[in-house]
Every structure is written in C-alpha cells, then in structure tokens.
Amino acid sequence: MRSGVLGALVLLFAAGLTASPMMTAPAHAAYGPCNTTVKRTDGLNNSGNHFTVPARTGNGLSCYMQYQTGSDNAVTALQRAIVYCYPGTYAANRIINTGGADGSYGDGTVDAVRWLQANRLGVSADGVYGPATRGQMRWPLYTPGGIYIACLDTGF
C-alpha cells in the first residue's frame, strides 16, 4: 500500500513538471517577437552613422524571430545584415535565392540563420534569431542617408 501511494505521488509530481508552462515554453518566448528596429550609433565623432538592429518595443534589443514571426522591418534588417556582412556564404546566398531581404522570416531565412549560427557564430543552431545570435553577428553600418558603409562586430 505504501509503495503504491508513493508511486502515485511520484507520477503526479512528474506529470506536474512536464505540464508546467514554465517547463515547456522556449526560453526566447520571454522576450517576445521583434516588432520594430532601432538605430544604434557607431559612437564616432557624432557622424550620424548607425546600425539598424531588430528590436521589441519596451524590451530594446531583447527579442526573437523564428519562422513566420517578426515585423517586416525587423526581419529585413536581419536579412540585410546576413547578405551584407556574410557575402558569398550559404546563408547570404539562401537569403538572396529565396526573395532577398523581403521582410519574411520564411524557410530561406530559417536556413540562413541556422547555417550562420552553426558555421560562423558558435551559438545553438536552431534557426531562431535572439540575443545570443544578435550578440555574435556582424552588423552593417549605414550613413545618416542609409548608404551601407561596412560591417562591424558590435557586441550588442
């Protein structure tokens, strides 16, 4: 009898852990999807040069994008960063060959991000853009008029 009750309690406890939303929700879900972009200055001589980076209203740069999430402008900023800063790679070619920087986080962007994560960034290769991926990426620097200058390691 005692072992039966103990066994039942163990099963209930285990079921509670696996059914808990805290245990099943992916870590990036806490940030929310990227719904905008922000301009970060390069900090050099008040030149007005800037980086355009996906962001979330109220969370700054802490956001994520995955298949079919993210605003058009946030996804476009990511896609442009991949094309400009990783030219000639599978990731850049995958973006170019599946519509270019079109603002859609579809199969091509998922594949491109996954390849970049595994082959250039050294982060978990899940195809999801989030803080770890952002922090390891190179980002394009633009003039105040929006003309591409170069790609830099920013660390943000």
Short mmCIF file of N, CA and C in Angstrom, two decimals:
data_model
loop_
_atom_site.label_atom_id
_atom_site.label_comp_id
_atom_site.label_asym_id
_atom_site.label_seq_id
_atom_site.Cartn_x
_atom_site.Cartn_y
_atom_site.Cartn_z
N MET A 1 0.82 -1.19 0.00
CA MET A 1 0.00 0.00 0.00
C MET A 1 0.87 1.25 0.00
N ARG A 2 1.85 1.28 0.89
CA ARG A 2 2.71 2.45 0.99
C ARG A 2 3.45 2.71 -0.32
N SER A 3 3.99 1.65 -0.95
CA SER A 3 4.71 1.84 -2.21
C SER A 3 3.77 2.26 -3.34
N GLY A 4 2.50 1.84 -3.27
CA GLY A 4 1.52 2.27 -4.28
C GLY A 4 1.23 3.75 -4.19
N VAL A 5 1.07 4.25 -2.96
CA VAL A 5 0.81 5.67 -2.75
C VAL A 5 2.04 6.49 -3.15
N LEU A 6 3.20 6.01 -2.77
CA LEU A 6 4.44 6.71 -3.13
C LEU A 6 4.61 6.76 -4.64
N GLY A 7 4.34 5.64 -5.31
CA GLY A 7 4.43 5.60 -6.77
C GLY A 7 3.46 6.58 -7.42
N ALA A 8 2.24 6.67 -6.90
CA ALA A 8 1.25 7.59 -7.44
C ALA A 8 1.69 9.04 -7.26
N LEU A 9 2.26 9.34 -6.09
CA LEU A 9 2.75 10.70 -5.85
C LEU A 9 3.89 11.06 -6.79
N VAL A 10 4.78 10.13 -7.03
CA VAL A 10 5.89 10.36 -7.96
C VAL A 10 5.36 10.65 -9.36
N LEU A 11 4.37 9.88 -9.81
CA LEU A 11 3.79 10.10 -11.13
C LEU A 11 3.10 11.46 -11.21
N LEU A 12 2.35 11.83 -10.18
CA LEU A 12 1.69 13.14 -10.19
C LEU A 12 2.70 14.27 -10.21
N PHE A 13 3.74 14.16 -9.42
CA PHE A 13 4.79 15.17 -9.39
C PHE A 13 5.46 15.30 -10.74
N ALA A 14 5.81 14.18 -11.36
CA ALA A 14 6.46 14.20 -12.68
C ALA A 14 5.53 14.79 -13.73
N ALA A 15 4.25 14.43 -13.68
CA ALA A 15 3.29 14.97 -14.64
C ALA A 15 3.16 16.48 -14.47
N GLY A 16 3.17 16.95 -13.24
CA GLY A 16 3.09 18.39 -13.00
C GLY A 16 4.27 19.14 -13.57
N LEU A 17 5.45 18.56 -13.49
CA LEU A 17 6.64 19.21 -14.03
C LEU A 17 6.59 19.30 -15.55
N THR A 18 6.16 18.26 -16.21
CA THR A 18 6.15 18.27 -17.67
C THR A 18 4.99 19.09 -18.22
N ALA A 19 3.93 19.26 -17.46
CA ALA A 19 2.79 20.02 -17.95
C ALA A 19 2.91 21.50 -17.63
N SER A 20 3.86 21.87 -16.82
CA SER A 20 4.03 23.26 -16.41
C SER A 20 4.42 24.13 -17.60
N PRO A 21 3.74 25.27 -17.82
CA PRO A 21 4.12 26.16 -18.92
C PRO A 21 5.55 26.66 -18.79
N MET A 22 6.04 26.79 -17.56
CA MET A 22 7.41 27.26 -17.36
C MET A 22 8.42 26.24 -17.89
N MET A 23 8.06 24.98 -17.89
CA MET A 23 8.98 23.95 -18.34
C MET A 23 8.90 23.74 -19.85
N THR A 24 7.77 24.06 -20.47
CA THR A 24 7.59 23.75 -21.88
C THR A 24 7.81 24.96 -22.79
N ALA A 25 7.71 26.17 -22.30
CA ALA A 25 7.89 27.35 -23.13
C ALA A 25 9.37 27.54 -23.46
N PRO A 26 9.69 27.82 -24.74
CA PRO A 26 11.08 28.07 -25.07
C PRO A 26 11.60 29.33 -24.37
N ALA A 27 12.88 29.33 -24.09
CA ALA A 27 13.48 30.44 -23.35
C ALA A 27 13.25 31.78 -24.03
N HIS A 28 13.32 31.81 -25.35
CA HIS A 28 13.19 33.08 -26.07
C HIS A 28 11.78 33.67 -25.99
N ALA A 29 10.79 32.87 -25.63
CA ALA A 29 9.42 33.36 -25.58
C ALA A 29 9.26 34.49 -24.56
N ALA A 30 10.11 34.54 -23.56
CA ALA A 30 10.03 35.59 -22.55
C ALA A 30 10.31 36.97 -23.14
N TYR A 31 11.05 37.04 -24.23
CA TYR A 31 11.40 38.33 -24.83
C TYR A 31 10.30 38.90 -25.68
N GLY A 32 9.58 38.07 -26.38
CA GLY A 32 8.59 38.50 -27.35
C GLY A 32 9.23 38.69 -28.71
N PRO A 33 8.42 38.61 -29.76
CA PRO A 33 8.97 38.74 -31.11
C PRO A 33 9.42 40.16 -31.42
N CYS A 34 10.42 40.29 -32.26
CA CYS A 34 10.90 41.60 -32.70
C CYS A 34 9.79 42.26 -33.51
N ASN A 35 9.39 43.47 -33.12
CA ASN A 35 8.30 44.14 -33.82
C ASN A 35 8.70 45.51 -34.38
N THR A 36 9.99 45.82 -34.32
CA THR A 36 10.47 47.09 -34.84
C THR A 36 11.99 47.00 -35.02
N THR A 37 12.60 48.12 -35.35
CA THR A 37 14.07 48.20 -35.39
C THR A 37 14.48 49.44 -34.60
N VAL A 38 15.73 49.44 -34.19
CA VAL A 38 16.30 50.63 -33.56
C VAL A 38 17.60 50.97 -34.28
N LYS A 39 17.94 52.24 -34.24
CA LYS A 39 19.22 52.69 -34.80
C LYS A 39 20.18 52.89 -33.65
N ARG A 40 21.30 52.22 -33.73
CA ARG A 40 22.37 52.38 -32.74
C ARG A 40 23.50 53.12 -33.43
N THR A 41 23.99 54.18 -32.83
CA THR A 41 25.06 54.95 -33.45
C THR A 41 26.39 54.23 -33.31
N ASP A 42 27.32 54.60 -34.16
CA ASP A 42 28.64 53.97 -34.09
C ASP A 42 29.52 54.65 -33.04
N GLY A 43 29.08 55.80 -32.51
CA GLY A 43 29.82 56.47 -31.45
C GLY A 43 31.06 57.22 -31.92
N LEU A 44 31.21 57.38 -33.21
CA LEU A 44 32.41 58.05 -33.73
C LEU A 44 32.10 59.48 -34.17
N ASN A 45 32.62 60.43 -33.47
CA ASN A 45 32.58 61.85 -33.87
C ASN A 45 31.19 62.37 -34.20
N ASN A 46 30.15 61.85 -33.57
CA ASN A 46 28.79 62.32 -33.85
C ASN A 46 28.49 62.37 -35.35
N SER A 47 28.93 61.37 -36.05
CA SER A 47 28.80 61.35 -37.51
C SER A 47 27.38 61.07 -37.98
N GLY A 48 26.56 60.50 -37.13
CA GLY A 48 25.21 60.13 -37.55
C GLY A 48 25.17 58.75 -38.18
N ASN A 49 26.32 58.12 -38.35
CA ASN A 49 26.34 56.76 -38.87
C ASN A 49 25.66 55.85 -37.84
N HIS A 50 25.00 54.80 -38.33
CA HIS A 50 24.24 53.97 -37.42
C HIS A 50 24.13 52.52 -37.91
N PHE A 51 23.77 51.65 -36.97
CA PHE A 51 23.42 50.27 -37.25
C PHE A 51 21.90 50.17 -37.08
N THR A 52 21.23 49.43 -37.94
CA THR A 52 19.80 49.18 -37.78
C THR A 52 19.64 47.75 -37.31
N VAL A 53 19.06 47.58 -36.12
CA VAL A 53 19.02 46.27 -35.45
C VAL A 53 17.57 45.94 -35.07
N PRO A 54 17.15 44.68 -35.26
CA PRO A 54 15.81 44.28 -34.80
C PRO A 54 15.64 44.54 -33.31
N ALA A 55 14.42 44.92 -32.91
CA ALA A 55 14.15 45.24 -31.51
C ALA A 55 12.68 44.95 -31.19
N ARG A 56 12.36 45.13 -29.93
CA ARG A 56 10.99 44.97 -29.46
C ARG A 56 10.62 46.19 -28.63
N THR A 57 9.49 46.78 -28.92
CA THR A 57 9.00 47.92 -28.17
C THR A 57 8.95 47.55 -26.68
N GLY A 58 9.62 48.34 -25.86
CA GLY A 58 9.63 48.11 -24.44
C GLY A 58 10.72 47.16 -23.96
N ASN A 59 11.33 46.41 -24.85
CA ASN A 59 12.40 45.47 -24.46
C ASN A 59 13.71 45.80 -25.14
N GLY A 60 13.77 46.82 -25.94
CA GLY A 60 15.00 47.15 -26.65
C GLY A 60 15.41 46.02 -27.58
N LEU A 61 16.65 45.62 -27.49
CA LEU A 61 17.18 44.59 -28.39
C LEU A 61 16.80 43.18 -27.97
N SER A 62 16.19 43.01 -26.80
CA SER A 62 15.82 41.68 -26.33
C SER A 62 14.53 41.23 -27.01
N CYS A 63 14.68 40.50 -28.10
CA CYS A 63 13.54 39.99 -28.84
C CYS A 63 14.00 38.76 -29.62
N TYR A 64 13.06 38.09 -30.23
CA TYR A 64 13.40 36.94 -31.05
C TYR A 64 12.59 36.93 -32.33
N MET A 65 13.05 36.18 -33.30
CA MET A 65 12.31 35.92 -34.53
C MET A 65 12.55 34.47 -34.91
N GLN A 66 11.51 33.84 -35.38
CA GLN A 66 11.59 32.49 -35.89
C GLN A 66 10.60 32.39 -37.04
N TYR A 67 10.40 31.21 -37.57
CA TYR A 67 9.54 31.03 -38.73
C TYR A 67 8.23 31.81 -38.58
N GLN A 68 8.00 32.69 -39.54
CA GLN A 68 6.78 33.50 -39.65
C GLN A 68 6.53 34.43 -38.47
N THR A 69 7.59 34.87 -37.78
CA THR A 69 7.43 35.89 -36.74
C THR A 69 8.34 37.07 -37.06
N GLY A 70 8.09 38.17 -36.38
CA GLY A 70 8.89 39.37 -36.58
C GLY A 70 8.23 40.31 -37.56
N SER A 71 8.35 41.60 -37.30
CA SER A 71 7.79 42.58 -38.23
C SER A 71 8.63 42.62 -39.50
N ASP A 72 8.03 43.14 -40.56
CA ASP A 72 8.74 43.21 -41.85
C ASP A 72 10.06 43.95 -41.72
N ASN A 73 10.06 45.10 -41.03
CA ASN A 73 11.30 45.88 -40.95
C ASN A 73 12.35 45.19 -40.08
N ALA A 74 11.95 44.47 -39.02
CA ALA A 74 12.91 43.75 -38.19
C ALA A 74 13.54 42.60 -38.97
N VAL A 75 12.72 41.85 -39.69
CA VAL A 75 13.24 40.73 -40.49
C VAL A 75 14.13 41.25 -41.61
N THR A 76 13.72 42.33 -42.26
CA THR A 76 14.54 42.93 -43.32
C THR A 76 15.91 43.35 -42.80
N ALA A 77 15.96 43.95 -41.61
CA ALA A 77 17.25 44.36 -41.03
C ALA A 77 18.15 43.15 -40.83
N LEU A 78 17.59 42.05 -40.33
CA LEU A 78 18.37 40.82 -40.15
C LEU A 78 18.84 40.27 -41.49
N GLN A 79 17.94 40.20 -42.46
CA GLN A 79 18.29 39.67 -43.77
C GLN A 79 19.38 40.51 -44.44
N ARG A 80 19.29 41.81 -44.34
CA ARG A 80 20.34 42.68 -44.91
C ARG A 80 21.67 42.46 -44.21
N ALA A 81 21.64 42.30 -42.90
CA ALA A 81 22.89 42.04 -42.17
C ALA A 81 23.54 40.75 -42.68
N ILE A 82 22.75 39.74 -42.92
CA ILE A 82 23.30 38.46 -43.41
C ILE A 82 23.87 38.64 -44.81
N VAL A 83 23.14 39.29 -45.69
CA VAL A 83 23.60 39.47 -47.07
C VAL A 83 24.84 40.36 -47.13
N TYR A 84 24.84 41.49 -46.42
CA TYR A 84 25.97 42.42 -46.49
C TYR A 84 27.20 41.93 -45.73
N CYS A 85 26.99 41.32 -44.57
CA CYS A 85 28.11 41.01 -43.68
C CYS A 85 28.67 39.60 -43.84
N TYR A 86 27.96 38.76 -44.55
CA TYR A 86 28.43 37.38 -44.77
C TYR A 86 28.32 37.02 -46.25
N PRO A 87 28.84 37.89 -47.14
CA PRO A 87 28.69 37.66 -48.58
C PRO A 87 29.37 36.37 -49.03
N GLY A 88 28.76 35.71 -50.00
CA GLY A 88 29.34 34.50 -50.57
C GLY A 88 29.12 33.25 -49.73
N THR A 89 28.52 33.39 -48.55
CA THR A 89 28.27 32.21 -47.72
C THR A 89 26.94 31.58 -48.12
N TYR A 90 26.73 30.36 -47.65
CA TYR A 90 25.45 29.69 -47.86
C TYR A 90 24.31 30.57 -47.32
N ALA A 91 24.52 31.18 -46.15
CA ALA A 91 23.48 31.99 -45.53
C ALA A 91 23.07 33.16 -46.42
N ALA A 92 24.04 33.92 -46.91
CA ALA A 92 23.73 35.06 -47.78
C ALA A 92 23.07 34.59 -49.08
N ASN A 93 23.59 33.53 -49.65
CA ASN A 93 23.01 33.02 -50.90
C ASN A 93 21.60 32.51 -50.68
N ARG A 94 21.33 31.91 -49.54
CA ARG A 94 19.98 31.40 -49.25
C ARG A 94 19.00 32.55 -49.15
N ILE A 95 19.40 33.66 -48.53
CA ILE A 95 18.53 34.85 -48.46
C ILE A 95 18.29 35.38 -49.87
N ILE A 96 19.35 35.56 -50.63
CA ILE A 96 19.24 36.11 -51.99
C ILE A 96 18.35 35.23 -52.87
N ASN A 97 18.51 33.91 -52.77
CA ASN A 97 17.79 33.00 -53.66
C ASN A 97 16.37 32.69 -53.22
N THR A 98 15.95 33.20 -52.07
CA THR A 98 14.57 32.97 -51.62
C THR A 98 13.82 34.28 -51.41
N GLY A 99 14.09 35.26 -52.25
CA GLY A 99 13.33 36.51 -52.21
C GLY A 99 14.12 37.72 -51.77
N GLY A 100 15.38 37.53 -51.39
CA GLY A 100 16.18 38.66 -50.93
C GLY A 100 15.71 39.16 -49.58
N ALA A 101 16.05 40.38 -49.27
CA ALA A 101 15.64 40.99 -47.99
C ALA A 101 14.19 41.45 -48.14
N ASP A 102 13.27 40.48 -48.04
CA ASP A 102 11.86 40.73 -48.31
C ASP A 102 11.00 40.91 -47.07
N GLY A 103 11.61 40.80 -45.88
CA GLY A 103 10.87 41.01 -44.64
C GLY A 103 10.06 39.82 -44.18
N SER A 104 10.23 38.66 -44.80
CA SER A 104 9.50 37.46 -44.41
C SER A 104 10.46 36.44 -43.80
N TYR A 105 10.20 36.03 -42.57
CA TYR A 105 11.03 35.03 -41.89
C TYR A 105 10.49 33.66 -42.28
N GLY A 106 10.81 33.28 -43.52
CA GLY A 106 10.35 32.00 -44.06
C GLY A 106 11.45 30.95 -44.01
N ASP A 107 11.27 29.90 -44.78
CA ASP A 107 12.21 28.79 -44.79
C ASP A 107 13.63 29.22 -45.14
N GLY A 108 13.77 30.13 -46.10
CA GLY A 108 15.10 30.59 -46.50
C GLY A 108 15.83 31.30 -45.38
N THR A 109 15.11 32.14 -44.64
CA THR A 109 15.73 32.86 -43.53
C THR A 109 16.04 31.92 -42.38
N VAL A 110 15.15 30.98 -42.09
CA VAL A 110 15.42 29.99 -41.05
C VAL A 110 16.70 29.22 -41.40
N ASP A 111 16.81 28.75 -42.65
CA ASP A 111 18.01 28.01 -43.08
C ASP A 111 19.26 28.87 -42.98
N ALA A 112 19.14 30.12 -43.41
CA ALA A 112 20.29 31.03 -43.39
C ALA A 112 20.76 31.28 -41.96
N VAL A 113 19.84 31.55 -41.06
CA VAL A 113 20.20 31.80 -39.66
C VAL A 113 20.80 30.54 -39.04
N ARG A 114 20.19 29.39 -39.32
CA ARG A 114 20.72 28.12 -38.77
C ARG A 114 22.15 27.89 -39.25
N TRP A 115 22.41 28.10 -40.54
CA TRP A 115 23.76 27.90 -41.08
C TRP A 115 24.74 28.88 -40.43
N LEU A 116 24.33 30.12 -40.33
CA LEU A 116 25.19 31.15 -39.73
C LEU A 116 25.51 30.81 -38.28
N GLN A 117 24.51 30.39 -37.54
CA GLN A 117 24.72 30.03 -36.14
C GLN A 117 25.74 28.89 -36.01
N ALA A 118 25.61 27.89 -36.87
CA ALA A 118 26.47 26.70 -36.78
C ALA A 118 27.87 26.95 -37.34
N ASN A 119 27.99 27.79 -38.36
CA ASN A 119 29.25 27.91 -39.08
C ASN A 119 30.04 29.19 -38.86
N ARG A 120 29.42 30.21 -38.31
CA ARG A 120 30.12 31.47 -38.09
C ARG A 120 29.99 32.03 -36.68
N LEU A 121 28.88 31.76 -36.02
CA LEU A 121 28.60 32.45 -34.76
C LEU A 121 28.88 31.63 -33.52
N GLY A 122 28.89 30.32 -33.63
CA GLY A 122 29.16 29.47 -32.47
C GLY A 122 28.07 29.48 -31.42
N VAL A 123 26.82 29.64 -31.86
CA VAL A 123 25.69 29.57 -30.94
C VAL A 123 24.79 28.41 -31.37
N SER A 124 23.82 28.09 -30.55
CA SER A 124 22.90 26.99 -30.84
C SER A 124 22.27 27.19 -32.22
N ALA A 125 22.39 26.17 -33.06
CA ALA A 125 21.91 26.26 -34.45
C ALA A 125 20.45 25.82 -34.54
N ASP A 126 19.55 26.71 -34.10
CA ASP A 126 18.13 26.39 -34.11
C ASP A 126 17.35 27.20 -35.14
N GLY A 127 17.99 28.13 -35.83
CA GLY A 127 17.30 28.95 -36.82
C GLY A 127 16.49 30.08 -36.23
N VAL A 128 16.58 30.26 -34.91
CA VAL A 128 15.85 31.32 -34.22
C VAL A 128 16.81 32.47 -33.93
N TYR A 129 16.43 33.67 -34.34
CA TYR A 129 17.21 34.87 -34.03
C TYR A 129 16.82 35.34 -32.64
N GLY A 130 17.81 35.53 -31.78
CA GLY A 130 17.57 36.04 -30.43
C GLY A 130 18.83 36.72 -29.92
N PRO A 131 18.88 37.04 -28.63
CA PRO A 131 20.02 37.76 -28.07
C PRO A 131 21.38 37.11 -28.31
N ALA A 132 21.46 35.78 -28.22
CA ALA A 132 22.76 35.11 -28.42
C ALA A 132 23.24 35.29 -29.86
N THR A 133 22.34 35.13 -30.81
CA THR A 133 22.69 35.30 -32.22
C THR A 133 23.05 36.76 -32.50
N ARG A 134 22.21 37.68 -32.01
CA ARG A 134 22.47 39.11 -32.22
C ARG A 134 23.85 39.51 -31.71
N GLY A 135 24.20 39.04 -30.53
CA GLY A 135 25.46 39.43 -29.91
C GLY A 135 26.69 38.93 -30.64
N GLN A 136 26.57 37.88 -31.43
CA GLN A 136 27.71 37.33 -32.14
C GLN A 136 27.79 37.80 -33.59
N MET A 137 26.71 38.40 -34.09
CA MET A 137 26.67 38.80 -35.51
C MET A 137 27.46 40.07 -35.78
N ARG A 138 27.89 40.18 -37.02
CA ARG A 138 28.39 41.45 -37.54
C ARG A 138 27.17 42.21 -38.05
N TRP A 139 27.21 43.54 -37.94
CA TRP A 139 26.08 44.36 -38.37
C TRP A 139 26.55 45.42 -39.36
N PRO A 140 25.73 45.72 -40.38
CA PRO A 140 26.10 46.76 -41.34
C PRO A 140 25.98 48.15 -40.73
N LEU A 141 26.96 48.97 -41.04
CA LEU A 141 26.97 50.37 -40.62
C LEU A 141 26.49 51.19 -41.81
N TYR A 142 25.56 52.12 -41.54
CA TYR A 142 24.99 52.96 -42.59
C TYR A 142 25.27 54.43 -42.31
N THR A 143 25.33 55.23 -43.37
CA THR A 143 25.42 56.68 -43.23
C THR A 143 24.07 57.21 -42.77
N PRO A 144 23.99 58.49 -42.37
CA PRO A 144 22.69 59.05 -42.00
C PRO A 144 21.66 58.92 -43.11
N GLY A 145 22.11 58.90 -44.36
CA GLY A 145 21.21 58.75 -45.50
C GLY A 145 20.86 57.31 -45.84
N GLY A 146 21.38 56.36 -45.07
CA GLY A 146 21.04 54.95 -45.29
C GLY A 146 21.93 54.20 -46.25
N ILE A 147 23.09 54.77 -46.58
CA ILE A 147 24.02 54.09 -47.50
C ILE A 147 24.94 53.19 -46.70
N TYR A 148 25.07 51.96 -47.14
CA TYR A 148 25.90 50.96 -46.48
C TYR A 148 27.37 51.38 -46.52
N ILE A 149 28.06 51.26 -45.39
CA ILE A 149 29.48 51.60 -45.30
C ILE A 149 30.32 50.33 -45.17
N ALA A 150 30.10 49.58 -44.10
CA ALA A 150 30.90 48.39 -43.81
C ALA A 150 30.20 47.58 -42.73
N CYS A 151 30.69 46.37 -42.48
CA CYS A 151 30.18 45.54 -41.39
C CYS A 151 31.16 45.52 -40.25
N LEU A 152 30.62 45.57 -39.03
CA LEU A 152 31.47 45.59 -37.84
C LEU A 152 30.95 44.62 -36.79
N ASP A 153 31.85 44.13 -35.97
CA ASP A 153 31.48 43.38 -34.77
C ASP A 153 31.08 44.41 -33.73
N THR A 154 29.85 44.39 -33.30
CA THR A 154 29.37 45.40 -32.37
C THR A 154 29.25 44.89 -30.95
N GLY A 155 28.91 43.63 -30.79
CA GLY A 155 28.74 43.06 -29.47
C GLY A 155 27.43 43.43 -28.78
N PHE A 156 26.52 44.06 -29.51
CA PHE A 156 25.23 44.32 -28.84
C PHE A 156 24.22 43.29 -29.19
#
